[in-house]
Tab-separated table of C-alpha atoms in Angstrom:
chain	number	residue	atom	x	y	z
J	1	UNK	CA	4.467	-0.821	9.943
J	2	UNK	CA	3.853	-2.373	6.693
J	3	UNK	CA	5.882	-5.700	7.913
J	4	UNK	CA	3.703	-5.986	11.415
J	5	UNK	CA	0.606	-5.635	9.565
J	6	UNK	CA	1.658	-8.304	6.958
J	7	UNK	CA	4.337	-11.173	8.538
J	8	UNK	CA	3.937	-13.691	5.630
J	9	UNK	CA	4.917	-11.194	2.796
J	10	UNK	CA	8.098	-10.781	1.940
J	11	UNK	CA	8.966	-7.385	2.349
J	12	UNK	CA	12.718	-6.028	1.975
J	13	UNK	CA	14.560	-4.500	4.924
J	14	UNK	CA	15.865	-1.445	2.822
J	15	UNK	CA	15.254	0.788	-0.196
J	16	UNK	CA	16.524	0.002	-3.428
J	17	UNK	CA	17.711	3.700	-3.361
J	18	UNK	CA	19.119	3.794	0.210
J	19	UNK	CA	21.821	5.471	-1.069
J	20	UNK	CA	20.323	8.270	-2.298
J	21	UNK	CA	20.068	11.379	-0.517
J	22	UNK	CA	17.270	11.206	1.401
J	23	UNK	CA	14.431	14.330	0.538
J	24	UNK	CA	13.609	17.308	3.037
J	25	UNK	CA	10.757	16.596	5.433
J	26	UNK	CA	8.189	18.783	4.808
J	27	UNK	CA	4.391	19.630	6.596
J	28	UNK	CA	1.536	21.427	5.285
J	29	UNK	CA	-1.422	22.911	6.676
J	30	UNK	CA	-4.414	20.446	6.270
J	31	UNK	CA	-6.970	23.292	7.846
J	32	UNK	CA	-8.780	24.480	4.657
J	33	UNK	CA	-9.574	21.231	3.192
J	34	UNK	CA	-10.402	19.827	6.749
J	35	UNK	CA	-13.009	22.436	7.361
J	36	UNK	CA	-14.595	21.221	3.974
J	37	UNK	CA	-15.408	18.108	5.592
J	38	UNK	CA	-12.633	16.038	4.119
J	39	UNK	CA	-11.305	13.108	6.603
J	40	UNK	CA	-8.301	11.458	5.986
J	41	UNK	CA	-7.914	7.620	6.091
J	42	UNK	CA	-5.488	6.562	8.692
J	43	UNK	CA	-2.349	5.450	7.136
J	44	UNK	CA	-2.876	1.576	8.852
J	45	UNK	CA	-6.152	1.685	7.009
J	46	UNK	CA	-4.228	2.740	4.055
J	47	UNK	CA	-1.834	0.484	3.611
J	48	UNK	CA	-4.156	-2.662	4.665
J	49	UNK	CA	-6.505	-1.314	1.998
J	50	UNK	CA	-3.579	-1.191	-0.320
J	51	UNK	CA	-3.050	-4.734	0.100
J	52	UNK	CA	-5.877	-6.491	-0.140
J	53	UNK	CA	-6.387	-4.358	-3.409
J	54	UNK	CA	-3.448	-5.296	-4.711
J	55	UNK	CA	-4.479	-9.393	-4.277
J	56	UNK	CA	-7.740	-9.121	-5.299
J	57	UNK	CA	-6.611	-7.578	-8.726
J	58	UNK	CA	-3.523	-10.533	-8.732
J	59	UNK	CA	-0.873	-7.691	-8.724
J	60	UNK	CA	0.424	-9.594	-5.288
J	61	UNK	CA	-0.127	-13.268	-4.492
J	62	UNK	CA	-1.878	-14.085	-1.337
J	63	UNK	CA	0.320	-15.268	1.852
J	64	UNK	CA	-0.365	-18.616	2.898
């Protein structure tokens, strides 16, 4: 997802750790915190957010 939201970056194919086992898949109930009022930001939204954070501060170098 991360690589069809951002073509120009350079982002690797595999895991440094691909070797490693990979962990259990897990799920847990969201209900509680949900009926609180809490909404969770869509993972797309997420990782475009992360992005642009991450040039603005000059952690990442923006594509041309």
């Amino acid at each position: 997802m991360l690589r069809d939201l951002f073509p120009k970056y350079p982002i690797p194919s595999k895991c440094s750790d691909e070797s490693s086992p990979r962990a259990p898949e897990y799920t847990i109930c969201t209900d509680k915190v949900k009926s609180l009022g809490l909404k969770y930001t869509p993972i797309k939204q997420a990782l475009i957010d992360t992005v642009e954070s991450l040039v603005e501060n000059k952690f990442l170098q923006k594509a041309d």
